[in-house]
XYZ file of C-alpha atoms in Angstrom:
214
model
C -5.078 -28.390 -11.622
C -1.953 -26.950 -13.259
C 0.164 -29.382 -15.196
C 3.575 -30.529 -14.024
C 6.587 -30.386 -16.294
C 6.419 -34.111 -17.006
C 2.791 -33.738 -18.119
C 3.770 -31.656 -21.129
C 3.594 -33.632 -24.388
C 6.891 -32.120 -25.510
C 8.762 -32.519 -22.177
C 11.006 -35.321 -23.448
C 12.194 -33.221 -26.394
C 13.210 -30.078 -24.487
C 16.797 -28.877 -24.783
C 18.705 -26.186 -22.853
C 19.122 -22.796 -24.452
C 22.343 -22.449 -26.413
C 23.534 -18.912 -26.937
C 21.673 -15.784 -25.922
C 18.116 -14.620 -26.346
C 17.922 -12.175 -29.216
C 15.671 -9.926 -31.230
C 13.329 -11.783 -33.604
C 14.782 -15.093 -32.453
C 13.005 -18.392 -33.082
C 12.942 -20.700 -30.036
C 11.310 -24.116 -30.361
C 11.532 -26.824 -27.689
C 13.826 -24.789 -25.412
C 14.083 -25.265 -21.625
C 15.116 -22.090 -19.794
C 15.767 -22.863 -16.120
C 17.353 -21.158 -13.089
C 18.479 -18.090 -14.989
C 18.143 -14.300 -14.756
C 17.975 -12.071 -17.816
C 18.715 -8.343 -17.493
C 17.957 -5.851 -20.235
C 17.554 -8.416 -23.006
C 15.900 -7.548 -26.312
C 13.631 -10.216 -27.778
C 11.374 -7.906 -29.766
C 9.447 -9.994 -32.287
C 10.849 -13.291 -30.993
C 8.823 -16.506 -31.235
C 8.664 -19.162 -28.510
C 6.921 -22.485 -29.225
C 6.650 -25.589 -27.028
C 9.101 -23.946 -24.659
C 9.481 -23.986 -20.860
C 10.434 -21.057 -18.615
C 11.195 -22.466 -15.142
C 12.511 -20.407 -12.211
C 13.395 -17.523 -14.520
C 13.652 -13.806 -13.685
C 13.511 -11.172 -16.424
C 14.366 -7.569 -15.530
C 13.988 -4.309 -17.456
C 13.827 -5.976 -20.854
C 12.151 -5.437 -24.208
C 9.968 -8.367 -25.229
C 7.278 -6.448 -27.077
C 5.676 -8.062 -30.118
C 7.019 -11.452 -28.976
C 4.898 -14.595 -29.464
C 4.271 -17.521 -27.120
C 2.571 -20.645 -28.472
C 2.114 -23.664 -26.188
C 4.553 -22.337 -23.573
C 4.704 -23.415 -19.901
C 5.883 -20.885 -17.317
C 6.648 -21.870 -13.707
C 8.000 -19.497 -11.050
C 8.782 -16.757 -13.543
C 9.175 -13.089 -12.613
C 8.774 -10.284 -15.142
C 9.881 -6.969 -13.587
C 9.658 -3.822 -15.690
C 9.478 -5.902 -18.874
C 7.859 -4.449 -21.994
C 5.417 -7.058 -23.342
C 3.302 -4.674 -25.405
C 1.505 -6.126 -28.438
C 2.679 -9.640 -27.579
C 0.773 -12.801 -28.582
C -0.036 -15.575 -26.089
C -1.807 -18.740 -27.218
C -2.327 -21.965 -25.286
C -0.018 -20.970 -22.428
C 0.040 -21.927 -18.739
C 1.566 -19.579 -16.154
C 2.093 -21.004 -12.656
C 3.271 -19.381 -9.393
C 4.652 -16.409 -11.302
C 4.640 -12.626 -10.958
C 4.429 -9.590 -13.221
C 5.254 -6.144 -11.849
C 5.183 -2.869 -13.750
C 4.621 -4.653 -17.048
C 3.086 -2.939 -20.103
C 1.054 -5.477 -22.106
C -1.210 -3.041 -23.929
C -2.522 -4.234 -27.273
C -1.608 -7.860 -26.532
C -3.618 -10.886 -27.608
C -4.053 -13.459 -24.839
C -6.006 -16.552 -25.928
C -6.452 -19.866 -24.121
C -4.185 -18.894 -21.247
C -4.430 -19.949 -17.595
C -2.780 -18.147 -14.697
C -2.436 -20.290 -11.541
C -1.454 -18.698 -8.224
C 0.081 -15.660 -9.893
C 0.530 -12.043 -8.851
C -0.087 -9.276 -11.376
C 0.842 -5.858 -10.003
C 0.486 -2.708 -12.131
C 0.090 -4.628 -15.378
C -1.169 -2.524 -18.291
C -3.533 -4.556 -20.481
C -5.181 -1.562 -22.119
C -6.761 -2.376 -25.493
C -5.686 -6.005 -25.093
C -7.808 -8.931 -26.265
C -8.368 -11.737 -23.769
C -10.322 -14.809 -24.806
C -10.801 -18.019 -22.849
C -8.511 -16.838 -20.038
C -8.604 -18.041 -16.428
C -7.061 -16.298 -13.430
C -7.134 -18.972 -10.722
C -6.108 -18.130 -7.137
C -4.348 -14.993 -8.371
C -3.862 -11.481 -7.034
C -4.585 -8.727 -9.559
C -3.582 -5.348 -8.131
C -3.971 -2.180 -10.213
C -4.350 -4.188 -13.412
C -5.688 -2.016 -16.239
C -8.088 -3.622 -18.742
C -9.343 -0.247 -20.037
C -10.437 -0.371 -23.667
C -9.828 -4.097 -23.770
C -11.975 -6.900 -25.139
C -12.601 -9.734 -22.679
C -14.498 -12.864 -23.676
C -14.967 -16.004 -21.584
C -12.684 -14.796 -18.788
C -13.020 -16.150 -15.230
C -11.412 -15.366 -11.858
C -11.938 -18.376 -9.534
C -10.388 -17.849 -6.110
C -8.706 -14.599 -7.165
C -8.498 -11.202 -5.485
C -9.013 -8.083 -7.583
C -7.795 -4.802 -6.104
C -8.209 -1.431 -7.857
C -8.718 -3.061 -11.252
C -9.824 -0.827 -14.148
C -12.339 -1.652 -16.882
C -13.031 1.790 -18.341
C -14.493 1.423 -21.877
C -13.780 -2.302 -21.909
C -16.068 -4.752 -23.748
C -17.004 -7.825 -21.737
C -18.674 -10.992 -23.037
C -19.292 -14.001 -20.807
C -16.932 -12.684 -18.145
C -17.640 -14.405 -14.820
C -16.521 -12.781 -11.571
C -18.578 -15.003 -9.264
C -15.659 -17.127 -8.114
C -13.487 -14.129 -7.191
C -12.744 -13.747 -3.478
C -12.727 -9.958 -3.738
C -13.893 -7.662 -6.527
C -12.317 -4.244 -6.159
C -12.983 -2.109 -9.229
C -11.391 1.332 -9.345
C -12.927 2.489 -12.618
C -15.246 1.301 -15.376
C -18.263 -0.039 -13.495
C -20.423 1.166 -16.364
C -18.487 -1.206 -18.654
C -19.459 -4.377 -16.770
C -22.288 -5.082 -19.189
C -21.823 -8.699 -20.278
C -20.347 -9.800 -16.963
C -21.821 -12.056 -14.279
C -21.402 -11.309 -10.567
C -22.819 -12.835 -7.403
C -25.416 -11.230 -5.138
C -22.820 -10.579 -2.431
C -20.549 -8.910 -4.989
C -23.463 -6.767 -6.139
C -23.996 -5.574 -2.576
C -20.296 -4.768 -2.221
C -20.290 -2.816 -5.487
C -23.590 -1.031 -4.883
C -22.125 2.174 -3.347
C -19.658 2.595 -6.226
C -22.364 1.816 -8.779
C -24.641 4.430 -7.254
C -21.845 6.991 -7.337
C -20.994 6.132 -10.959
C -24.644 6.601 -11.940
C -24.929 9.865 -10.026
C -27.421 8.407 -7.551
C -27.554 9.879 -4.066
C -28.367 7.327 -1.376
C -29.787 8.782 1.830
C -31.761 7.335 4.727
């Protein structure tokens, strides 16, 4: 189960943000709540033991930013550049990403609960020990990425791409739907259920150049 705000070990020490978010800023123990940011630039910024709660971020540059032990709840990233960002020990709850480039990012020990990822570009990203629980992943691009110990319990995958990705201990069995638009040949190292295999069989046959006729 996702943690509540009061469950965080640093909850009692959080303080409201003073001033603006800025490029290469250093934010430790900050509580951002009920706020919208438009066209901010936090390139190279560092967030540690910080909370984002009911926050909307639009058309902003947050590439190469770092998030260590950060809790996100009801956060919306819309058209935000998160390329080459670092995420470690983060929890993202009831949040949404739309049209977000995250290529080249490093996402380690991160859990997404009840989130929606729509047109998120994770090309060449590294994901390790990541859980997508009860999420919707639509047109998410993992092409060229490295995925290790990634699971999708209760999630729906629609038109997801894995072209030239490297998968190790990736478990799709808990996913409610497994819609793969590209990269079936890159699923080596993944585990799927028998019912998922049957659903994927026509696409697998096509990818392998196999004609199926009665």
